[in-house]
């Protein structure tokens, strides 16, 4: 059983693991909860194609309103109570997320040989269910959770408490990058953390964009946010004004964020405003093919937290899968990745808009270099950095855990 407090369509890493387990002959159940409306629509498209079963708990704001709003209310009350009485283990279950208690109760009713938590809010559910059924459990740390923000506020103390209480009770621990594994190893020297890269299955499509005019840049995330370096990318377009460049941004775009980005564009006083296109979220299985129509993938993480410095995001590996040249900020993990694979793209100092513009200009003036980096990125994906290769590590960990 794989457990998440989110939705499968919003967690491609969980879906890949569920698919790999099903392909290896395991009977797989995914336990999850409602997160948002567009994720639900993608779930409905996803589930009929899968060989595993999905069970949702904790209601939703449309069809199961009472449970949904009750769990939200209890979650908020529990967080207020922790501020008053401290980190009580019972209250923590309700304060960690609106779904942890419900996920735990449901997981306890389903017998499995292995329970795998796919985010921190699901970890108590996996550990407690495994204990009741005398089974095994694992945890996949997609992020360096206690360091996802700078502050050492309630959330930091809550996450730290959960990690220290439940990590030692797992039978295996995996992470999404070597850097996260190393940092967690420093915190928990008695435990072992296995890096499983966030790569993707080999493609079923063959069309990839070659060098073109205009130069087409691409960035994506589940949500278009203001702390992901997009503003620097837009500022670089001002420096390159006069060159034909398109910037394509995919993800859920709130009105608030759209207003801020529009105001930034207006403040830069472009003589000819750049062509910036916003695209609605799509299924993760369609993402690489969609991205393949562009030339350069941007991973503009600003290093706003330790986790942001250590993570290797979906972006980076999707760009490889799509055959895009890749331009990244020099977070710790991304700089190391580009240093290891210099033929796929380039890196620039965080916040250095001029340096980013120079990298893009170099591609405009050297189209052969752009094509070379596109081809090398795709070859790297095909040769080693794909889920066909990485899933073997995951299945080996599962087999060893169960045996």
Coordinates of C-alpha atoms in Angstrom, one line a residue, residues 7-284:
X7 CA -3.6 13.1 -4.9
X8 CA -1.9 10.6 -7.3
X9 CA -2.1 12.8 -10.3
X10 CA -0.3 15.5 -8.4
X11 CA 2.5 13.1 -7.3
X12 CA 4.1 11.5 -10.4
X13 CA 6.7 9.9 -8.2
X14 CA 4.0 7.9 -6.3
X15 CA 2.4 6.9 -9.6
X16 CA 5.7 5.6 -10.9
X17 CA 6.3 3.5 -7.8
X18 CA 2.8 2.1 -7.9
X19 CA 3.3 1.2 -11.6
X20 CA 6.6 -0.4 -10.9
X21 CA 5.2 -2.5 -8.1
X22 CA 2.3 -3.6 -10.2
X23 CA 4.6 -4.5 -13.1
X24 CA 6.7 -6.5 -10.7
X25 CA 3.7 -8.6 -9.7
X26 CA 2.6 -7.0 -6.5
X27 CA -1.0 -6.2 -5.7
X28 CA -1.0 -2.4 -5.1
X29 CA -3.4 -0.1 -3.4
X30 CA -3.0 3.7 -3.2
X31 CA -4.6 5.5 -0.3
X32 CA -5.0 9.3 -0.8
X33 CA -7.2 12.3 -0.1
X34 CA -8.6 15.3 -2.0
X35 CA -6.3 18.2 -2.6
X36 CA -7.8 20.3 -5.4
X37 CA -10.4 20.2 -8.2
X38 CA -8.1 20.0 -11.2
X39 CA -6.1 17.2 -9.5
X40 CA -9.4 15.3 -9.1
X41 CA -10.2 15.7 -12.8
X42 CA -6.7 14.4 -13.7
X43 CA -7.2 11.5 -11.2
X44 CA -10.4 10.5 -13.0
X45 CA -8.5 10.4 -16.2
X46 CA -5.6 8.5 -14.7
X47 CA -7.2 5.7 -12.7
X48 CA -8.8 3.7 -15.5
X49 CA -5.4 3.2 -17.1
X50 CA -3.8 1.7 -14.0
X51 CA -3.3 -1.8 -12.7
X52 CA -3.6 -0.7 -9.1
X53 CA -6.6 0.3 -6.9
X54 CA -7.1 3.8 -5.5
X55 CA -9.0 4.6 -2.3
X56 CA -9.9 8.2 -1.2
X57 CA -10.6 9.3 2.3
X58 CA -11.5 12.4 4.3
X59 CA -14.1 13.8 1.9
X60 CA -14.1 16.7 -0.6
X61 CA -15.8 20.1 -0.8
X62 CA -18.3 19.0 -3.4
X63 CA -19.7 15.5 -2.7
X64 CA -18.6 14.9 0.9
X65 CA -18.6 18.4 2.4
X66 CA -19.3 17.5 6.0
X67 CA -16.2 15.2 6.4
X68 CA -14.0 17.6 4.4
X69 CA -14.8 20.7 6.5
X70 CA -14.8 18.7 9.7
X71 CA -11.3 17.5 9.1
X72 CA -10.1 21.0 8.1
X73 CA -11.6 22.4 11.3
X74 CA -10.0 19.8 13.5
X75 CA -6.7 20.3 11.8
X76 CA -6.7 24.0 12.5
X77 CA -7.8 23.5 16.1
X78 CA -5.0 21.0 16.7
X79 CA -2.4 23.4 15.4
X80 CA -3.7 26.1 17.8
X81 CA -3.7 23.6 20.6
X82 CA -0.1 22.6 20.0
X83 CA 0.9 26.3 20.4
X84 CA -0.6 26.2 23.8
X85 CA 0.3 22.7 25.2
X86 CA 3.3 21.7 23.1
X87 CA 4.0 18.7 20.9
X88 CA 1.7 16.1 22.3
X89 CA 2.0 12.9 20.3
X90 CA -1.8 12.5 20.0
X91 CA -2.4 16.1 18.9
X92 CA 0.4 15.9 16.4
X93 CA -1.6 13.3 14.4
X94 CA -4.3 15.9 13.9
X95 CA -2.0 18.9 13.5
X96 CA 0.3 17.4 10.9
X97 CA -2.3 17.6 8.2
X98 CA -6.1 17.5 7.8
X99 CA -5.8 13.9 6.5
X100 CA -3.3 12.1 8.8
X101 CA -5.9 10.7 11.2
X102 CA -8.2 9.5 8.5
X103 CA -5.4 8.0 6.5
X104 CA -4.2 6.2 9.6
X105 CA -7.6 4.8 10.4
X106 CA -8.2 3.5 6.9
X107 CA -4.7 2.1 6.5
X108 CA -5.2 0.1 9.7
X109 CA -8.2 -1.7 8.1
X110 CA -6.3 -2.9 5.0
X111 CA -3.9 -5.7 5.3
X112 CA -0.6 -5.3 3.3
X113 CA 2.9 -6.7 3.4
X114 CA 4.4 -3.3 2.9
X115 CA 3.1 0.2 3.6
X116 CA 4.9 3.1 1.9
X117 CA 4.3 6.7 2.9
X118 CA 4.8 9.3 0.2
X119 CA 4.8 12.4 2.2
X120 CA 5.4 13.3 5.8
X121 CA 1.7 13.6 6.6
X122 CA 1.2 9.9 5.6
X123 CA 4.2 8.6 7.6
X124 CA 2.3 7.9 10.9
X125 CA -0.4 6.1 8.9
X126 CA 2.2 3.7 7.3
X127 CA 4.1 3.1 10.6
X128 CA 0.9 2.4 12.6
X129 CA -0.7 0.2 10.0
X130 CA 2.5 -1.8 9.6
X131 CA 2.7 -2.2 13.4
X132 CA -0.8 -3.5 13.7
X133 CA -0.4 -6.0 10.9
X134 CA 3.2 -7.0 11.7
X135 CA 4.2 -5.8 8.3
X136 CA 7.0 -3.7 6.9
X137 CA 6.9 0.1 6.1
X138 CA 8.9 2.6 4.2
X139 CA 9.1 6.3 3.6
X140 CA 10.0 8.2 0.5
X141 CA 11.4 11.7 1.4
X142 CA 10.7 13.7 -1.8
X143 CA 12.0 16.8 0.1
X144 CA 14.2 17.7 3.0
X145 CA 11.0 18.3 5.0
X146 CA 12.2 20.1 8.2
X147 CA 14.1 22.6 6.0
X148 CA 11.4 23.4 3.4
X149 CA 11.3 26.9 4.9
X150 CA 13.8 29.2 6.6
X151 CA 11.9 29.7 9.8
X152 CA 12.0 27.5 12.8
X153 CA 8.3 28.0 13.6
X154 CA 5.6 25.6 14.6
X155 CA 5.8 23.7 11.3
X156 CA 9.5 23.2 11.7
X157 CA 9.1 21.8 15.2
X158 CA 6.2 19.7 14.1
X159 CA 8.1 18.2 11.2
X160 CA 11.2 17.6 13.3
X161 CA 9.1 15.8 15.9
X162 CA 7.5 13.5 13.3
X163 CA 10.8 12.7 11.6
X164 CA 12.5 11.8 14.9
X165 CA 9.6 9.8 16.2
X166 CA 8.8 7.8 13.0
X167 CA 12.0 7.6 10.8
X168 CA 13.6 5.0 13.2
X169 CA 10.4 2.8 13.0
X170 CA 10.6 2.4 9.2
X171 CA 12.2 -0.5 7.4
X172 CA 13.6 1.6 4.6
X173 CA 14.0 5.3 3.7
X174 CA 14.4 6.7 0.2
X175 CA 15.1 10.3 -1.0
X176 CA 14.7 12.1 -4.3
X177 CA 18.3 13.3 -4.5
X178 CA 21.8 12.3 -3.2
X179 CA 22.1 15.7 -1.5
X180 CA 18.9 15.2 0.5
X181 CA 20.1 11.7 1.5
X182 CA 23.4 13.0 2.7
X183 CA 21.8 15.8 4.8
X184 CA 19.3 13.3 6.4
X185 CA 22.2 10.9 7.0
X186 CA 23.9 13.7 9.0
X187 CA 20.8 14.1 11.1
X188 CA 20.2 10.3 11.5
X189 CA 23.6 8.6 11.4
X190 CA 22.1 5.2 12.5
X191 CA 19.7 5.1 9.5
X192 CA 20.3 4.5 5.8
X193 CA 18.8 6.7 3.1
X194 CA 18.6 5.5 -0.5
X195 CA 18.5 8.1 -3.3
X196 CA 16.0 7.3 -6.0
X197 CA 16.1 10.0 -8.7
X198 CA 12.9 11.6 -9.9
X199 CA 13.3 10.4 -13.5
X200 CA 10.7 9.3 -15.9
X201 CA 9.8 6.3 -18.1
X202 CA 11.2 6.1 -21.6
X203 CA 9.1 7.9 -24.2
X204 CA 6.4 6.5 -26.4
X205 CA 6.7 9.7 -28.6
X206 CA 9.5 10.6 -31.0
X207 CA 8.9 14.2 -32.0
X208 CA 11.3 16.7 -30.5
X209 CA 11.8 20.3 -31.3
X210 CA 15.0 21.3 -33.1
X211 CA 16.6 24.8 -33.0
X212 CA 14.0 27.3 -34.1
X213 CA 13.2 30.9 -34.3
X214 CA 11.8 32.2 -32.0
X215 CA 13.7 30.6 -29.2
X216 CA 11.1 28.9 -27.0
X217 CA 11.7 28.7 -23.2
X218 CA 9.7 26.5 -20.9
X219 CA 9.0 26.3 -17.2
X220 CA 6.4 24.3 -15.3
X221 CA 5.2 23.4 -11.8
X222 CA 1.9 22.3 -10.3
X223 CA 1.4 25.9 -9.2
X224 CA 2.9 29.1 -10.7
X225 CA 4.4 30.8 -7.7
X226 CA 6.4 33.9 -6.9
X227 CA 9.3 32.2 -5.1
X228 CA 10.5 30.1 -8.0
X229 CA 12.7 32.5 -9.9
X230 CA 10.2 33.4 -12.7
X231 CA 10.7 37.1 -12.1
X232 CA 14.4 36.8 -12.9
X233 CA 13.6 34.9 -16.1
X234 CA 11.2 37.7 -17.2
X235 CA 13.8 40.4 -16.3
X236 CA 16.3 38.5 -18.6
X237 CA 13.8 39.0 -21.5
X238 CA 14.1 42.7 -21.0
X239 CA 17.9 42.5 -21.5
X240 CA 17.3 40.4 -24.6
X241 CA 14.6 42.7 -26.0
X242 CA 14.9 42.7 -29.8
X243 CA 15.5 39.0 -30.1
X244 CA 12.6 36.6 -30.9
X245 CA 11.9 34.7 -27.7
X246 CA 8.8 33.0 -26.3
X247 CA 8.4 32.1 -22.7
X248 CA 5.9 29.3 -21.9
X249 CA 4.7 28.7 -18.3
X250 CA 2.6 25.7 -17.3
X251 CA 0.8 25.3 -14.0
X252 CA -2.2 26.5 -12.0
X253 CA -2.1 30.3 -12.1
X254 CA -4.0 32.2 -9.4
X255 CA -5.3 35.7 -10.1
X256 CA -3.0 37.1 -7.4
X257 CA 0.2 35.7 -9.1
X258 CA -1.0 36.7 -12.5
X259 CA -1.5 40.3 -11.4
X260 CA 2.0 40.5 -9.8
X261 CA 3.7 39.1 -13.0
X262 CA 1.7 41.4 -15.2
X263 CA 2.8 44.4 -13.0
X264 CA 6.4 43.3 -13.3
X265 CA 6.1 43.1 -17.1
X266 CA 4.6 46.6 -17.2
X267 CA 7.3 48.0 -14.9
X268 CA 10.0 46.8 -17.2
X269 CA 8.6 49.0 -20.0
X270 CA 9.2 46.7 -22.9
X271 CA 9.0 48.5 -26.2
X272 CA 7.6 45.3 -27.6
X273 CA 6.2 43.1 -24.7
X274 CA 7.5 39.6 -24.8
X275 CA 5.3 36.7 -25.8
X276 CA 4.6 35.0 -22.4
X277 CA 2.1 32.2 -22.7
X278 CA 0.4 30.5 -19.6
X279 CA -0.8 27.0 -20.0
X280 CA -3.2 25.1 -17.7
X281 CA -2.0 22.0 -15.8
X282 CA -2.0 18.7 -17.7
X283 CA -1.5 15.1 -16.8
X284 CA 2.0 14.2 -15.8

